[in-house]
JSON list of C-alpha atoms in Angstrom, two decimals:
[
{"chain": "I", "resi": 1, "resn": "UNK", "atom": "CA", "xyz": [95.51, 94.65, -34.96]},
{"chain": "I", "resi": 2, "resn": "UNK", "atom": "CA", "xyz": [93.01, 96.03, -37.14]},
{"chain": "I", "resi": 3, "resn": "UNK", "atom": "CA", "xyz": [92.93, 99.40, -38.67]},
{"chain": "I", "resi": 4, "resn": "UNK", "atom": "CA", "xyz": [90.08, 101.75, -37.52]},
{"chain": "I", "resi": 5, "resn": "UNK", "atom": "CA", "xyz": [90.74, 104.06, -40.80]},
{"chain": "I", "resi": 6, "resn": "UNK", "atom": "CA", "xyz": [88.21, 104.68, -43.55]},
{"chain": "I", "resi": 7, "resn": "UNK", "atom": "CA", "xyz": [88.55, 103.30, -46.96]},
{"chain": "I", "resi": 8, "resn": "UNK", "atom": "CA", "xyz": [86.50, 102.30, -49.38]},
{"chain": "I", "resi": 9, "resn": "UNK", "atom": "CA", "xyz": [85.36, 105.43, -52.26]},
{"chain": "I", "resi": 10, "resn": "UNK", "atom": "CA", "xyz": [88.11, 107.00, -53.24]},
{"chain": "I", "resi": 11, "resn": "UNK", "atom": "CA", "xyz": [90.21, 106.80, -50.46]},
{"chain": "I", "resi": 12, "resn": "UNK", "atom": "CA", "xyz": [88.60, 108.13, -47.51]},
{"chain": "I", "resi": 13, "resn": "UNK", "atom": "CA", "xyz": [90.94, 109.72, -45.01]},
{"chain": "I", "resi": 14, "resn": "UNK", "atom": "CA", "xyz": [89.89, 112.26, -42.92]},
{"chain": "I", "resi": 15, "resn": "UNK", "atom": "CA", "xyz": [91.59, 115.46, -43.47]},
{"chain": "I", "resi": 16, "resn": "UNK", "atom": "CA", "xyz": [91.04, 118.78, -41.35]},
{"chain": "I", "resi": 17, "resn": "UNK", "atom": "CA", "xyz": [90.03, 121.42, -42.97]},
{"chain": "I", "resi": 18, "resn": "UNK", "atom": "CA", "xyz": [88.09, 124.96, -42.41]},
{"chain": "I", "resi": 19, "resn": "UNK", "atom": "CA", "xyz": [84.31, 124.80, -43.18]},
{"chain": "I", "resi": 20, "resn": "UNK", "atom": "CA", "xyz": [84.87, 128.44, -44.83]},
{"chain": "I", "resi": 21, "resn": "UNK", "atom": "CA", "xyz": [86.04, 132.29, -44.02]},
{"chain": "I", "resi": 22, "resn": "UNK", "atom": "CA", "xyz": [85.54, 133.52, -40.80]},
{"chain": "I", "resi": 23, "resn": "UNK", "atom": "CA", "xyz": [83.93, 130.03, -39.75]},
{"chain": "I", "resi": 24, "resn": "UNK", "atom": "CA", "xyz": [86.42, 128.68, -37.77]},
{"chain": "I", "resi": 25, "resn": "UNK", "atom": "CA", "xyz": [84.85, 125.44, -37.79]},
{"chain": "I", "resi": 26, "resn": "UNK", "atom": "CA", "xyz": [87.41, 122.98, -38.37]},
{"chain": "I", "resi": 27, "resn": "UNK", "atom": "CA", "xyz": [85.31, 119.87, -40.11]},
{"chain": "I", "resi": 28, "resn": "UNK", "atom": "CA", "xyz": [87.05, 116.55, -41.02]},
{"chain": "I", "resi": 29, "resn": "UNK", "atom": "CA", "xyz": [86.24, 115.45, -44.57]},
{"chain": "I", "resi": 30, "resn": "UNK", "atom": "CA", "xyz": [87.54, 112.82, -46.63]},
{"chain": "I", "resi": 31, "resn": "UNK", "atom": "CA", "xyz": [90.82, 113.50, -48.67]},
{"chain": "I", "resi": 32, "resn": "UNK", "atom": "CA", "xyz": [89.29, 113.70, -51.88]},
{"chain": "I", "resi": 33, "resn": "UNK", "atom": "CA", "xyz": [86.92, 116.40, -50.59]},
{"chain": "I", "resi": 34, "resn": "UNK", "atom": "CA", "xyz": [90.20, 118.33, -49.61]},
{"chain": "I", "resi": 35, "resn": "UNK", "atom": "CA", "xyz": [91.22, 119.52, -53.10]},
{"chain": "I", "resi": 36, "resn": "UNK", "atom": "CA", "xyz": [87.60, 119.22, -54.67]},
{"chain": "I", "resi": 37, "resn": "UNK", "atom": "CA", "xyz": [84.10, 118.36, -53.56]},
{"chain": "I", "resi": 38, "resn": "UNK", "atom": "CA", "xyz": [83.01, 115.01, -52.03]},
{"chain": "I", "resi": 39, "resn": "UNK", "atom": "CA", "xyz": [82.97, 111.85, -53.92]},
{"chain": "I", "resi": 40, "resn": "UNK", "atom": "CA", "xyz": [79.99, 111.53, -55.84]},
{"chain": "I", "resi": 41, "resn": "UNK", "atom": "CA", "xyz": [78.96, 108.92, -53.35]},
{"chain": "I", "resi": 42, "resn": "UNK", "atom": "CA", "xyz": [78.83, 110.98, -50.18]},
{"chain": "I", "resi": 43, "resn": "UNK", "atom": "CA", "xyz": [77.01, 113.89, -52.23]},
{"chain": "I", "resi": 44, "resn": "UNK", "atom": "CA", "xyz": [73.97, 111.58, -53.11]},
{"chain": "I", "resi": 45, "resn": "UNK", "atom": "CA", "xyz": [73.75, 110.38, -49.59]},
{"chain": "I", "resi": 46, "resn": "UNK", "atom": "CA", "xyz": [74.09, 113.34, -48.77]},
{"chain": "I", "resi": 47, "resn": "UNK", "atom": "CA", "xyz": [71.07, 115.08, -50.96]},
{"chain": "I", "resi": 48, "resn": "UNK", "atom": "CA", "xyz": [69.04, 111.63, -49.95]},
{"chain": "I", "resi": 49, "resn": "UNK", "atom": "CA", "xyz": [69.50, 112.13, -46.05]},
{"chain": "I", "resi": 50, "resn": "UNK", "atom": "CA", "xyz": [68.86, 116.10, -46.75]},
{"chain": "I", "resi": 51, "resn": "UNK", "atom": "CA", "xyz": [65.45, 115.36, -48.47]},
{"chain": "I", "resi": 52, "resn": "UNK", "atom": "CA", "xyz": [64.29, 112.74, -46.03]},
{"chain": "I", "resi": 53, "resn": "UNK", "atom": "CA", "xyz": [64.72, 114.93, -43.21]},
{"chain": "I", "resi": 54, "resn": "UNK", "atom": "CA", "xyz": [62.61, 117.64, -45.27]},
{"chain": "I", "resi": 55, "resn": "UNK", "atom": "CA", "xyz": [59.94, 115.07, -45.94]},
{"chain": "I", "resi": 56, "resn": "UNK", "atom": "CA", "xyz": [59.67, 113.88, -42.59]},
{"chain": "I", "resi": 57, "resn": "UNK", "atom": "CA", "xyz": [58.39, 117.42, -41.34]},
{"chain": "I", "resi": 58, "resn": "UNK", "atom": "CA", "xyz": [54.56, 117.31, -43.07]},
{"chain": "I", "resi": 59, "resn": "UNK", "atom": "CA", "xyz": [54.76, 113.72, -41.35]},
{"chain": "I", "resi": 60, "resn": "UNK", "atom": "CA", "xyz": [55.29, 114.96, -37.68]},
{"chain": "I", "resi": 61, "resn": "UNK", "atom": "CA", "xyz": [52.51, 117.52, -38.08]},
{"chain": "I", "resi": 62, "resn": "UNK", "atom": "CA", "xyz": [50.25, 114.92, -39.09]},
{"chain": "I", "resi": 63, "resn": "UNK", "atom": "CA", "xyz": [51.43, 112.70, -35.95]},
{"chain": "I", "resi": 64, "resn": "UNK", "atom": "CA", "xyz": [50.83, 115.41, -33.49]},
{"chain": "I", "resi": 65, "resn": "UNK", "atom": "CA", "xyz": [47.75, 116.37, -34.90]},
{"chain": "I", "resi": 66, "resn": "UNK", "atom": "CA", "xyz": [46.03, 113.35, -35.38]},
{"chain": "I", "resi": 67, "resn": "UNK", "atom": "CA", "xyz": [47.35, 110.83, -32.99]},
{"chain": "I", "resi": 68, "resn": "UNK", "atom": "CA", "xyz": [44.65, 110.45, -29.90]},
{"chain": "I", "resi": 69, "resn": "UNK", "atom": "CA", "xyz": [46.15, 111.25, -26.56]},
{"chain": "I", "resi": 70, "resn": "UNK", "atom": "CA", "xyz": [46.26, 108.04, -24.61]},
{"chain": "I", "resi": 71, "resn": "UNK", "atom": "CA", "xyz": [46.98, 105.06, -25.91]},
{"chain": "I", "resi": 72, "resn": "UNK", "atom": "CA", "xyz": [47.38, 101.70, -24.16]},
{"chain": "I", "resi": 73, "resn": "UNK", "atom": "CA", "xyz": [50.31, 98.95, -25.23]},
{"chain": "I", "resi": 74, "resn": "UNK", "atom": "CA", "xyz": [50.44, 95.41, -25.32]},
{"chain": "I", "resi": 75, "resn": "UNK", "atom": "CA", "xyz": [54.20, 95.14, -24.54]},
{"chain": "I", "resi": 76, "resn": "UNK", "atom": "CA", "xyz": [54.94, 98.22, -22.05]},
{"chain": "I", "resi": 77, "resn": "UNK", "atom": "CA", "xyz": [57.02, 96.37, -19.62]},
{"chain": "I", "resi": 78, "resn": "UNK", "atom": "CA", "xyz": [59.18, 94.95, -23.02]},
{"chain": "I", "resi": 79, "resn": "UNK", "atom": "CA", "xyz": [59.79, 97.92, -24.35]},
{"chain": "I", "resi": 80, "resn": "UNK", "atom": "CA", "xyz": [60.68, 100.12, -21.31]},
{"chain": "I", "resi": 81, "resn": "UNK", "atom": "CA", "xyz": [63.19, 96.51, -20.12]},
{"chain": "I", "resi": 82, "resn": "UNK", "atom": "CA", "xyz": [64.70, 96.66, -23.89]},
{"chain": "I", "resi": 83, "resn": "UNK", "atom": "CA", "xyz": [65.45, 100.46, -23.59]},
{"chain": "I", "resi": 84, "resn": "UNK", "atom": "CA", "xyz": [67.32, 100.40, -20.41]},
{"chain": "I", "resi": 85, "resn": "UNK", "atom": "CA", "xyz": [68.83, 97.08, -21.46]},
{"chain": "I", "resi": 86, "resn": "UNK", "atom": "CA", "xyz": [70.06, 98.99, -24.93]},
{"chain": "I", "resi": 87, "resn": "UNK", "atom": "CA", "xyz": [71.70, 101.70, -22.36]},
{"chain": "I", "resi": 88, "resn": "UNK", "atom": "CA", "xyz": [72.76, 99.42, -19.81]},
{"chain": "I", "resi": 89, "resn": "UNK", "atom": "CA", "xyz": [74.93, 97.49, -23.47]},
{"chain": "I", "resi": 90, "resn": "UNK", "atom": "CA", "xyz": [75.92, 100.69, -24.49]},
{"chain": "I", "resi": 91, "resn": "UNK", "atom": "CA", "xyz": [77.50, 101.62, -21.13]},
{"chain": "I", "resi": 92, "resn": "UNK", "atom": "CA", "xyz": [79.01, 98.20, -20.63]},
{"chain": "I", "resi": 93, "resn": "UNK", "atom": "CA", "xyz": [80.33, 98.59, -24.24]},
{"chain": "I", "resi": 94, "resn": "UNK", "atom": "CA", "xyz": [81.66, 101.62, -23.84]},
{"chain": "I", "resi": 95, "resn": "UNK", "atom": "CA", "xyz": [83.56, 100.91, -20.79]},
{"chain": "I", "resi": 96, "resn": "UNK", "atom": "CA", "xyz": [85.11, 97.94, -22.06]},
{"chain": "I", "resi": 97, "resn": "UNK", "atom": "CA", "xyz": [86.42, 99.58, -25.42]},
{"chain": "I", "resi": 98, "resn": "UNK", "atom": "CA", "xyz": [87.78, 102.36, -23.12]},
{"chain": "I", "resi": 99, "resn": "UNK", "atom": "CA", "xyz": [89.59, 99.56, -21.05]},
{"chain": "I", "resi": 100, "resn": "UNK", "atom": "CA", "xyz": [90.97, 98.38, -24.21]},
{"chain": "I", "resi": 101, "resn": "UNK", "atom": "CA", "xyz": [92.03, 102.07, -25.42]},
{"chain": "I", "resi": 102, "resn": "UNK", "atom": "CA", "xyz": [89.64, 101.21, -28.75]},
{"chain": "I", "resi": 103, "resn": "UNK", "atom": "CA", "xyz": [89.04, 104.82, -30.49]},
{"chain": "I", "resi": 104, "resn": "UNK", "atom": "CA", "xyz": [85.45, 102.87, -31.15]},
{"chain": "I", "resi": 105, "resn": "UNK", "atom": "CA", "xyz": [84.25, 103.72, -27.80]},
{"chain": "I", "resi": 106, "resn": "UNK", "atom": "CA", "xyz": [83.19, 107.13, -29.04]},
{"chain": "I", "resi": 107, "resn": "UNK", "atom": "CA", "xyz": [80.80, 105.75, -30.92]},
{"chain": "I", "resi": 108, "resn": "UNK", "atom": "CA", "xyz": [79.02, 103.01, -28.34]},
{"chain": "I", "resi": 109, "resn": "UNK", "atom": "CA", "xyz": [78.72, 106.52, -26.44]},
{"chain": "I", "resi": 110, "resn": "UNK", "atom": "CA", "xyz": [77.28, 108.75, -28.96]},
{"chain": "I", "resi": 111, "resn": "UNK", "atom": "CA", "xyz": [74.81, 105.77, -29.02]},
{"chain": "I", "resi": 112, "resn": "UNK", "atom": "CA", "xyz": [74.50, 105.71, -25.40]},
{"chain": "I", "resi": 113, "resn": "UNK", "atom": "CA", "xyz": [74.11, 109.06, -25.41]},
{"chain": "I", "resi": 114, "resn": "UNK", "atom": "CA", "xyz": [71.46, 109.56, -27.53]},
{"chain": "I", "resi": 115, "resn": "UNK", "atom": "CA", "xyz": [69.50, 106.40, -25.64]},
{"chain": "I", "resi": 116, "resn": "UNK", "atom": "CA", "xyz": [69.55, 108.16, -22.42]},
{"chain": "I", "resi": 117, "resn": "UNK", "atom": "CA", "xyz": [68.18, 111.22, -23.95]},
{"chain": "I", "resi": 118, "resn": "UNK", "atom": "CA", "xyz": [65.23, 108.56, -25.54]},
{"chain": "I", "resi": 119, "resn": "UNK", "atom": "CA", "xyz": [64.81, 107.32, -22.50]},
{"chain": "I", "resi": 120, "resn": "UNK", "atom": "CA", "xyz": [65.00, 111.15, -19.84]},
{"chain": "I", "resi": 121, "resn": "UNK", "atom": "CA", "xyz": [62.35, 112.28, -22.80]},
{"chain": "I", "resi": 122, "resn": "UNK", "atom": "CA", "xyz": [59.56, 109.01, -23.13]},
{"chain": "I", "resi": 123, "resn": "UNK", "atom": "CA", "xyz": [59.93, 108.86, -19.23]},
{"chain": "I", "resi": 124, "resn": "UNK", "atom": "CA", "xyz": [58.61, 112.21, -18.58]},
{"chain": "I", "resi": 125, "resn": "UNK", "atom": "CA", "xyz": [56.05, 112.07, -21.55]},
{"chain": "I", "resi": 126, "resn": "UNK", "atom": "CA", "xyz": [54.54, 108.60, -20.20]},
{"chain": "I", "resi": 127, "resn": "UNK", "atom": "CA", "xyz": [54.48, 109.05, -16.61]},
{"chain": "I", "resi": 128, "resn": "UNK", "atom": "CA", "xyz": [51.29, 109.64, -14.96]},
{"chain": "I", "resi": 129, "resn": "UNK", "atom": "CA", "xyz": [50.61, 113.08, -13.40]},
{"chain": "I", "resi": 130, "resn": "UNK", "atom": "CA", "xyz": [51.73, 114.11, -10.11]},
{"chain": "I", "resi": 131, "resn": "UNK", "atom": "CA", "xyz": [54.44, 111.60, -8.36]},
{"chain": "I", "resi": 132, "resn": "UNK", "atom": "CA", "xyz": [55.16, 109.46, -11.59]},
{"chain": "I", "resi": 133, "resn": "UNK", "atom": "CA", "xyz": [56.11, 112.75, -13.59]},
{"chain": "I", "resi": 134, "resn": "UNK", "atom": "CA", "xyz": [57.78, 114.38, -10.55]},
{"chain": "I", "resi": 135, "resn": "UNK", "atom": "CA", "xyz": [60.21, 111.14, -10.20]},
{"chain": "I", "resi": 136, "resn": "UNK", "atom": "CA", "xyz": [60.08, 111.15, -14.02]},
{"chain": "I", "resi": 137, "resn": "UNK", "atom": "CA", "xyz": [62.00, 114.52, -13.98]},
{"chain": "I", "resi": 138, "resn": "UNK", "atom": "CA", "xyz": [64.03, 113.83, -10.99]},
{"chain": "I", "resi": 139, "resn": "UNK", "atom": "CA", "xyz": [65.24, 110.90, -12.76]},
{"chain": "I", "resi": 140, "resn": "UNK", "atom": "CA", "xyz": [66.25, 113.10, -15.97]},
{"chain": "I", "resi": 141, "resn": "UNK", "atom": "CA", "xyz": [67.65, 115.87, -14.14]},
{"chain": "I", "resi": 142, "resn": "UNK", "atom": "CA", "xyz": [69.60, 114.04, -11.88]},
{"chain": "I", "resi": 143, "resn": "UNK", "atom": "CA", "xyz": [70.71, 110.93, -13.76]},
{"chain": "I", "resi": 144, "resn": "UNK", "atom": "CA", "xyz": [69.59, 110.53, -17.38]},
{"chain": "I", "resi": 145, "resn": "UNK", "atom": "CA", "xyz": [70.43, 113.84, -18.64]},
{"chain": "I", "resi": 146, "resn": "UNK", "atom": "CA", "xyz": [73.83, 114.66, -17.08]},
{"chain": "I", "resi": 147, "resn": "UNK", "atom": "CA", "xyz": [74.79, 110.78, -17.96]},
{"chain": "I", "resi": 148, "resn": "UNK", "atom": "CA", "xyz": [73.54, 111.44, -21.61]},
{"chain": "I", "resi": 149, "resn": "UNK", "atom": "CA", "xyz": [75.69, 114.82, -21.52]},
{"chain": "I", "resi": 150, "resn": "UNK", "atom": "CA", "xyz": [79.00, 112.50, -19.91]},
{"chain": "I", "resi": 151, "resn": "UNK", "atom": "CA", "xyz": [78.52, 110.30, -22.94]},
{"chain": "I", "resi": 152, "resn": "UNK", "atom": "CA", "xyz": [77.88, 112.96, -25.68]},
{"chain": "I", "resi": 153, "resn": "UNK", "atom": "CA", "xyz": [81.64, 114.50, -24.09]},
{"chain": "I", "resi": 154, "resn": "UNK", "atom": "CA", "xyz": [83.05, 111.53, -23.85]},
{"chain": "I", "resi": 155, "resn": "UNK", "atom": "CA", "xyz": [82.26, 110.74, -27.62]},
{"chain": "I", "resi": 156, "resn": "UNK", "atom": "CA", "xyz": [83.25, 114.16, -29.20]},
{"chain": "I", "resi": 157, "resn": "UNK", "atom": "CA", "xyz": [86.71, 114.03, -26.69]},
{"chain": "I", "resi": 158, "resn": "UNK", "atom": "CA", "xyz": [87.54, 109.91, -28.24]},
{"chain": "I", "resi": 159, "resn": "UNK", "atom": "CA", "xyz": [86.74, 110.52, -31.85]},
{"chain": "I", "resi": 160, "resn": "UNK", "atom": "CA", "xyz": [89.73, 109.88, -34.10]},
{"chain": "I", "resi": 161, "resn": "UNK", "atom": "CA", "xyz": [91.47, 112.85, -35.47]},
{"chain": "I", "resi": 162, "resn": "UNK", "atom": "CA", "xyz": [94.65, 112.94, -37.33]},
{"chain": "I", "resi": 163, "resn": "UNK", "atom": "CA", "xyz": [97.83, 113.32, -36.23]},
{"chain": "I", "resi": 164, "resn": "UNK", "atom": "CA", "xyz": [96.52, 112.89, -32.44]}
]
C-alpha cells in the first residue's frame, strides 16, 4: 500500500507545533520548519501566492466596476451540467475513499466543499427575480450550504495528523 506522507524538499513531515505565544493555534508544518524556518521552497511559494492574492484586488474592482450587468452565454446549460457533475464526482469520490478508510477523502471534500459553495453562490446571483431567486435560496439554505458545511467538517475531521 502506498504511503500518503509528504516527501520531497527536505523531508517534509508534518510536525505540530504552536503558531506563537498565547496563540494556541496548533499549525502542522514540515519538520524542517520545526527547528528553523521553512525550506526555501515553501517560502517563495509562499511570497508568490501572498503577492498574487494582493494583485488580484485592483483586478476585482475593475471587474465589478466595469463588467455590464447582464450578459447572455453560449454554453449555459454546459456549464451549470459540468458544475453539478464536478459535485456530484466529488461526492461519489469522497464516499468511496471513505469506504476504503483512504485519509485522501478529506481532500475530494474540501473540493466538494468549496463546489457547493460555487454552485449555492452563482445560483442565487443568476436566477431571475422573484420564484427563480426564491428557489435559488431555498436550494442554498436547505441543501447546498449545509452540504458544503458537512463536507468542509468532514475534511478538517479526516486530515492526517500525526500520531492519530
Amino acid at each position: 500500500m502506498a504511503s500518503t506522507q509528504l516527501t520531497g524538499v527536505h523531508s517534509l513531515r508534518p510536525v505540530r507545533v504552536d503558531a506563537g505565544p498565547g496563540s494556541g493555534v496548533p499549525l502542522i508544518l514540515p519538520k524542517a520548519a520545526a527547528a528553523s524556518t521553512l525550506p526555501l521552497l515553501l517560502r517563495r511559494a509562499a511570497t508568490v501566492l501572498t503577492v498574487l492574492g494582493m494583485a488580484m484586488i485592483p483586478w476585482l474592482v475593475f471587474l465589478h466596476t466595469g463588467l455590464p450587468a447582464t450578459a447572455q452565454a453560449s454554453h449555459w446549460a454546459w456549464t451549470w451540467t459540468g458544475l453539478d457533475s464536478s459535485e456530484a464526482l466529488g461526492l461519489l469520490a469522497t464516499g468511496l475513499l471513505l469506504r476504503r478508510g483512504d485519509c485522501r477523502a478529506c481532500l475530494t471534500s474540501a473540493a466538494t466543499s468549496a463546489l457547493l459553495l460555487v454552485d449555492a453562490w452563482f445560483d442565487a446571483m443568476t436566477a431571475a427575480p422573484g420564484s427563480d431567486f426564491e428557489l435559488a435560496v431555498l436550494m442554498a439554505v436547505f441543501a447546498e450550504l449545509p452540504l458544503a458545511m458537512a463536507c468542509a467538517v468532514l475534511a478538517t475531521r479526516t486530515f492526517p495528523r500525526p500520531g492519530r
